[in-house]
Coordinates of C-alpha atoms in Angstrom, one line a residue:
M1 CA 106.1 159.8 97.8
P2 CA 103.6 159.4 100.7
R3 CA 105.1 158.2 103.9
Q4 CA 104.0 154.6 104.5
V5 CA 102.8 153.1 107.8
D6 CA 100.8 150.1 108.7
V7 CA 98.2 152.1 110.7
A8 CA 97.3 155.8 110.8
V9 CA 95.3 156.8 113.9
L10 CA 93.4 160.0 113.4
G11 CA 92.9 161.9 116.6
G12 CA 95.2 162.2 119.7
G13 CA 92.6 162.4 122.4
Q14 CA 91.8 159.6 124.8
A15 CA 90.6 157.2 122.1
G16 CA 93.7 157.8 120.0
L17 CA 96.1 157.4 122.9
A18 CA 94.4 154.1 124.1
T19 CA 94.6 152.8 120.5
S20 CA 98.2 153.8 120.2
Y21 CA 99.1 152.1 123.5
H22 CA 97.7 148.8 122.3
L23 CA 99.1 149.1 118.8
R24 CA 102.6 149.6 120.3
R25 CA 102.1 146.6 122.6
V26 CA 101.5 144.3 119.7
G27 CA 104.3 145.8 117.7
I28 CA 102.4 147.6 114.9
D29 CA 104.1 150.4 113.1
H30 CA 101.8 153.4 113.4
V31 CA 101.4 157.1 113.7
V32 CA 98.9 159.3 115.5
L33 CA 97.8 162.5 113.7
D34 CA 96.3 165.1 116.0
D35 CA 95.0 168.5 114.9
R36 CA 95.5 170.2 118.3
A37 CA 98.6 172.1 119.2
H38 CA 98.8 170.5 122.7
P39 CA 97.9 167.1 124.3
G40 CA 94.5 166.6 126.0
G41 CA 92.1 166.1 123.1
A42 CA 88.6 167.6 123.8
W43 CA 89.4 167.9 127.5
A44 CA 91.7 170.8 126.6
S45 CA 88.6 172.8 125.4
A46 CA 86.2 172.0 128.2
W47 CA 85.0 174.6 130.7
P48 CA 87.2 174.9 133.8
S49 CA 84.5 173.7 136.3
L50 CA 83.8 170.5 134.4
R51 CA 84.2 167.4 136.6
L52 CA 84.5 163.7 135.9
F53 CA 81.6 161.6 136.8
S54 CA 83.8 158.9 138.4
P55 CA 86.8 158.8 140.8
S56 CA 90.3 158.7 139.3
A57 CA 90.6 154.9 139.6
Y58 CA 87.5 154.6 137.3
S59 CA 88.8 157.1 134.8
S60 CA 92.1 155.5 133.6
L61 CA 93.4 154.6 130.2
P62 CA 95.1 151.2 129.8
G63 CA 98.4 150.6 131.4
W64 CA 98.7 153.5 133.9
P65 CA 96.0 154.4 136.4
M66 CA 95.1 158.1 136.6
P67 CA 96.8 159.5 139.7
P68 CA 94.5 160.0 142.7
H69 CA 93.0 163.4 143.3
P70 CA 91.8 164.9 146.6
D71 CA 88.3 165.3 145.2
T72 CA 86.1 162.3 144.6
F73 CA 85.3 163.7 141.1
P74 CA 88.5 165.2 139.6
P75 CA 88.4 168.5 137.8
V76 CA 89.2 168.8 134.1
Q77 CA 92.7 170.2 134.7
H78 CA 93.6 166.9 136.4
V79 CA 92.4 165.0 133.3
R80 CA 94.4 167.2 130.9
A81 CA 97.6 166.7 133.0
Y82 CA 97.0 162.9 133.0
L83 CA 96.6 162.7 129.2
R84 CA 99.7 164.8 128.7
D85 CA 101.8 162.6 131.0
Y86 CA 100.3 159.4 129.6
E87 CA 101.4 160.3 126.1
A88 CA 104.9 161.1 127.3
R89 CA 105.1 158.1 129.6
Y90 CA 104.6 155.6 126.7
E91 CA 106.4 157.8 124.1
L92 CA 103.4 157.4 121.8
P93 CA 104.1 158.5 118.2
V94 CA 101.8 161.5 118.2
E95 CA 102.4 164.2 115.6
R96 CA 100.7 167.6 116.1
P97 CA 99.4 169.9 114.9
V98 CA 98.5 167.9 111.8
R99 CA 95.1 168.5 110.2
V100 CA 93.7 165.6 108.2
D101 CA 91.8 166.9 105.2
D102 CA 90.6 163.7 103.6
V103 CA 91.1 160.0 103.3
R104 CA 91.0 158.3 99.9
S105 CA 90.9 154.7 98.9
T106 CA 93.6 153.1 96.7
P107 CA 93.8 149.4 95.8
D108 CA 96.4 148.5 98.4
R109 CA 96.4 151.5 100.8
L110 CA 94.3 154.3 102.3
L111 CA 95.8 157.7 101.4
V112 CA 95.5 160.1 104.3
E113 CA 95.8 163.7 103.0
T114 CA 97.0 166.2 105.6
D115 CA 98.4 169.8 105.7
H116 CA 101.8 168.2 106.3
G117 CA 101.8 165.8 103.3
E118 CA 100.3 162.4 102.6
V119 CA 100.4 159.2 104.6
A120 CA 99.7 155.8 103.0
A121 CA 98.4 153.3 105.5
R122 CA 97.1 149.8 105.4
Y123 CA 94.5 150.7 108.0
V124 CA 93.1 153.9 109.3
V125 CA 91.7 154.2 112.8
S126 CA 89.3 157.1 113.1
A127 CA 89.4 158.4 116.8
T128 CA 88.3 162.0 116.4
G129 CA 85.4 161.8 118.8
T130 CA 82.5 164.2 118.7
W131 CA 83.6 167.5 120.2
A132 CA 84.4 169.1 116.8
A133 CA 80.8 168.4 115.6
P134 CA 78.4 170.1 118.0
F135 CA 74.7 169.7 117.3
V136 CA 72.2 172.6 117.5
P137 CA 68.5 171.8 116.7
M138 CA 66.6 173.9 114.3
V139 CA 64.2 176.2 116.2
E140 CA 61.8 178.5 114.5
G141 CA 63.0 182.1 114.7
A142 CA 66.5 181.3 116.0
H143 CA 68.0 183.5 113.3
T144 CA 66.0 186.5 114.5
F145 CA 67.3 186.3 118.1
A146 CA 69.2 189.4 118.9
G147 CA 71.3 187.9 121.8
R148 CA 74.2 185.6 121.8
Q149 CA 74.0 181.9 121.0
L150 CA 76.7 179.3 121.8
H151 CA 77.1 175.6 122.2
S152 CA 78.3 173.9 125.3
A153 CA 81.5 173.2 123.4
Q154 CA 82.2 176.9 123.4
Y155 CA 81.3 177.5 127.1
R156 CA 84.4 178.6 129.1
G157 CA 82.9 179.5 132.5
P158 CA 80.3 181.8 134.2
E159 CA 82.3 185.1 134.1
D160 CA 81.1 186.1 130.6
F161 CA 77.5 185.9 131.8
A162 CA 77.5 188.1 134.9
G163 CA 74.2 189.9 135.3
Q164 CA 72.7 188.2 132.2
R165 CA 69.4 186.3 131.6
V166 CA 70.6 182.9 130.3
A167 CA 68.6 180.0 128.9
V168 CA 70.4 176.7 129.0
V169 CA 68.8 174.3 126.6
G170 CA 69.3 170.6 127.3
G171 CA 68.4 168.3 130.2
S172 CA 71.5 166.0 130.3
N173 CA 74.6 166.2 132.3
S174 CA 76.2 169.2 130.4
G175 CA 73.0 171.3 130.7
V176 CA 72.6 170.6 134.4
Q177 CA 76.3 171.2 135.1
I178 CA 76.4 174.5 133.2
T179 CA 73.2 175.7 134.9
A180 CA 74.7 174.9 138.3
D181 CA 77.9 176.7 137.2
L182 CA 75.9 179.9 136.3
V183 CA 73.7 180.1 139.4
E184 CA 75.9 182.4 141.4
T185 CA 76.9 184.7 138.5
A186 CA 74.0 185.2 136.0
D187 CA 71.0 187.4 136.9
R188 CA 68.6 184.5 135.9
V189 CA 69.2 181.0 134.6
S190 CA 66.4 179.1 132.9
L191 CA 67.0 175.4 132.3
V192 CA 65.0 174.5 129.2
T193 CA 64.3 170.9 128.1
A194 CA 61.7 168.9 126.3
R195 CA 61.7 166.2 129.0
R196 CA 62.0 166.1 132.8
L197 CA 65.3 165.7 134.5
R198 CA 66.2 162.1 135.4
F199 CA 68.7 162.1 138.2
L200 CA 70.6 159.0 139.2
P201 CA 70.5 158.2 143.0
D202 CA 72.8 160.5 144.8
D203 CA 75.2 157.7 145.7
V204 CA 75.5 156.4 142.1
D205 CA 78.2 157.7 139.7
G206 CA 80.0 156.8 136.6
R207 CA 81.7 153.7 138.1
H208 CA 78.4 152.0 138.6
L209 CA 77.3 152.8 135.0
F210 CA 80.6 151.3 133.7
D211 CA 80.1 148.2 135.8
E212 CA 76.6 147.8 134.3
A213 CA 77.9 148.3 130.8
S214 CA 80.6 145.7 131.4
A215 CA 78.0 143.2 132.7
R216 CA 75.9 143.6 129.6
L217 CA 79.0 143.1 127.4
R218 CA 79.8 139.8 129.2
D219 CA 76.2 138.7 129.1
P220 CA 73.9 140.3 126.4
H221 CA 70.9 138.8 128.2
A222 CA 71.8 140.4 131.5
A223 CA 69.0 142.1 133.4
E224 CA 68.0 145.6 132.5
A225 CA 70.0 148.5 134.1
A226 CA 69.3 148.8 137.9
F227 CA 69.6 152.5 137.8
V228 CA 67.0 154.7 136.1
G229 CA 68.3 158.1 135.1
N230 CA 71.3 159.7 133.3
I231 CA 72.3 162.7 135.4
V232 CA 75.1 162.2 137.9
V233 CA 74.5 164.3 141.1
L234 CA 77.9 165.9 141.5
P235 CA 78.3 168.1 144.5
Q236 CA 77.7 171.4 142.6
V237 CA 74.6 169.8 141.0
R238 CA 73.3 168.8 144.4
R239 CA 73.8 172.3 145.7
A240 CA 71.9 173.9 142.8
R241 CA 69.1 171.4 143.1
E242 CA 68.7 172.1 146.8
R243 CA 68.3 175.8 146.2
G244 CA 65.7 175.2 143.5
A245 CA 67.8 176.3 140.6
L246 CA 67.2 173.2 138.5
R247 CA 63.5 173.6 137.9
V248 CA 62.9 173.2 134.2
R249 CA 60.9 175.1 131.6
A250 CA 59.4 173.5 128.5
M251 CA 61.2 173.7 125.2
F252 CA 60.9 176.8 123.1
D253 CA 58.0 176.9 120.7
R254 CA 59.9 179.6 118.8
M255 CA 62.5 182.3 119.3
V256 CA 62.0 186.0 118.9
P257 CA 64.5 188.9 118.9
E258 CA 64.2 189.5 122.6
G259 CA 64.1 185.9 123.7
A260 CA 61.7 183.0 123.3
V261 CA 58.1 182.0 123.4
I262 CA 57.0 179.0 125.5
G263 CA 53.3 178.3 125.3
R264 CA 51.6 181.6 126.3
D265 CA 54.7 182.9 128.0
R266 CA 57.4 185.1 126.5
I267 CA 60.7 185.1 128.3
E268 CA 63.4 187.7 127.8
V269 CA 66.9 186.2 127.3
D270 CA 70.3 187.7 126.7
T271 CA 72.1 184.4 125.9
V272 CA 71.2 180.9 124.9
I273 CA 73.6 178.0 125.6
W274 CA 72.8 175.0 123.6
C275 CA 73.6 171.8 125.5
T276 CA 72.2 169.6 122.8
G277 CA 74.9 167.1 122.2
F278 CA 77.3 166.2 119.4
R279 CA 77.5 164.2 116.2
P280 CA 80.5 162.0 115.3
A281 CA 83.3 164.2 113.7
L282 CA 83.8 162.2 110.5
R283 CA 84.1 164.9 107.8
H284 CA 87.6 163.7 107.1
L285 CA 86.2 160.4 105.8
R286 CA 83.7 162.0 103.4
S287 CA 85.4 160.7 100.2
L288 CA 85.0 157.1 101.4
R289 CA 81.2 157.5 101.5
L290 CA 80.8 155.3 104.6
R291 CA 77.9 157.0 106.3
T292 CA 74.4 155.5 106.2
S293 CA 71.1 157.3 106.4
A294 CA 71.5 157.1 110.2
G295 CA 74.4 159.5 109.9
I296 CA 77.1 157.0 111.1
P297 CA 78.9 154.2 109.2
E298 CA 77.7 150.7 109.5
V299 CA 80.3 148.8 111.6
S300 CA 81.0 145.3 112.7
G301 CA 83.6 144.8 115.4
N302 CA 84.7 148.5 115.2
R303 CA 85.4 148.2 111.5
S304 CA 83.5 149.6 108.5
V305 CA 81.3 147.0 106.8
R306 CA 81.9 148.8 103.4
D307 CA 85.7 149.0 103.8
R308 CA 87.3 146.8 106.5
R309 CA 90.4 148.9 106.4
V310 CA 88.6 151.7 108.1
C311 CA 88.2 151.4 111.9
F312 CA 86.4 153.5 114.6
V313 CA 87.2 153.8 118.2
G314 CA 85.7 155.9 121.0
Y315 CA 82.5 157.5 119.5
G316 CA 79.9 155.9 121.7
D317 CA 77.9 152.7 122.0
W318 CA 78.0 152.1 118.2
T319 CA 81.8 151.6 118.7
G320 CA 81.5 149.5 121.9
P321 CA 79.8 149.8 125.3
A322 CA 81.2 152.8 127.3
S323 CA 83.7 153.4 124.5
A324 CA 83.4 157.2 124.7
T325 CA 84.7 157.1 128.3
L326 CA 88.2 157.1 129.6
I327 CA 88.0 153.7 131.2
G328 CA 85.8 152.1 128.5
V329 CA 87.8 153.0 125.4
G330 CA 90.7 150.7 126.2
R331 CA 88.6 147.6 125.8
T332 CA 87.7 148.1 122.2
A333 CA 91.1 149.6 121.4
K334 CA 92.7 146.4 122.7
A335 CA 90.4 144.1 120.7
L336 CA 91.0 146.1 117.5
A337 CA 94.8 146.1 117.9
A338 CA 94.8 142.3 118.4
E339 CA 92.7 141.8 115.2
L340 CA 94.9 144.1 113.1
A341 CA 98.1 142.4 114.4
T342 CA 96.7 139.1 113.3
E343 CA 95.9 140.4 109.8
L344 CA 99.2 142.2 109.4
G345 CA 101.1 139.2 110.5
A346 CA 99.3 137.0 108.0
R347 CA 100.1 139.5 105.3
G348 CA 103.7 139.7 106.3

């Protein structure tokens, strides 16, 4: 017989931990199923030089502030340690490694099929994020390229690219950070993007963006964002910009075995790093057929419109303003836990 719980949370990263914290506070019986061998979620796979966009105080999960760090923008190792300690501090019911293969609907429960047996839950909270679903655009000739291609999710640091000619594709924070990371090691780094870089003012970081998102949540008619841009000028980004390393090239027209063609120019490239974003990692819900033509489920209040027993936390703005951030995910997790507690109490 399947194990029965009130709520099964799928994913043990920041969104899963925030959800578990609030479910425990309202007394809901639940389990967190995580497919990774160790705590940390996607942060455990990030490249070593990755930095937060905000100070520790603005990068905290509910209940326990992230400990201070000597640097204004803490490194990824600090985040990993915090998530590990957070999970232990609150004795959250995380089970790992457990791979969720599918979720099927039954009249009174959702059946979660895993490589460790079945779990029957009244509600499922999907909190798997996007890291497991990297997106690479289709570019003519990409299959003929003789060099190496990888996504930013696979990037582990500059050492593997010593002396190489590297094209970093993507003009958002990951592309700019990785370009800055490679400047001292690669022979040549080309930052390739279809649009110009849009830097935030040097004194603006993630805490200001979170404050703006909070203001818009309180007042949907609030003024437009005061800051134009999306790239946070971290210290290493500022240094790369000052030395002229962040000049951009237009997007590839097509790729060829030795590199790429941009207009009338042909550039030779050894490696292409695609910093082109992610899609929600929702394959485990395929049997429920919740996705729309937009590629994401239709949700209302973080719950599927087609099946209100299925909930979503931490994927981006479609699951709440700033919900894909450490500090922002707690807000939607708290509201969802309170709503589920009310329904479970009513059902007895």
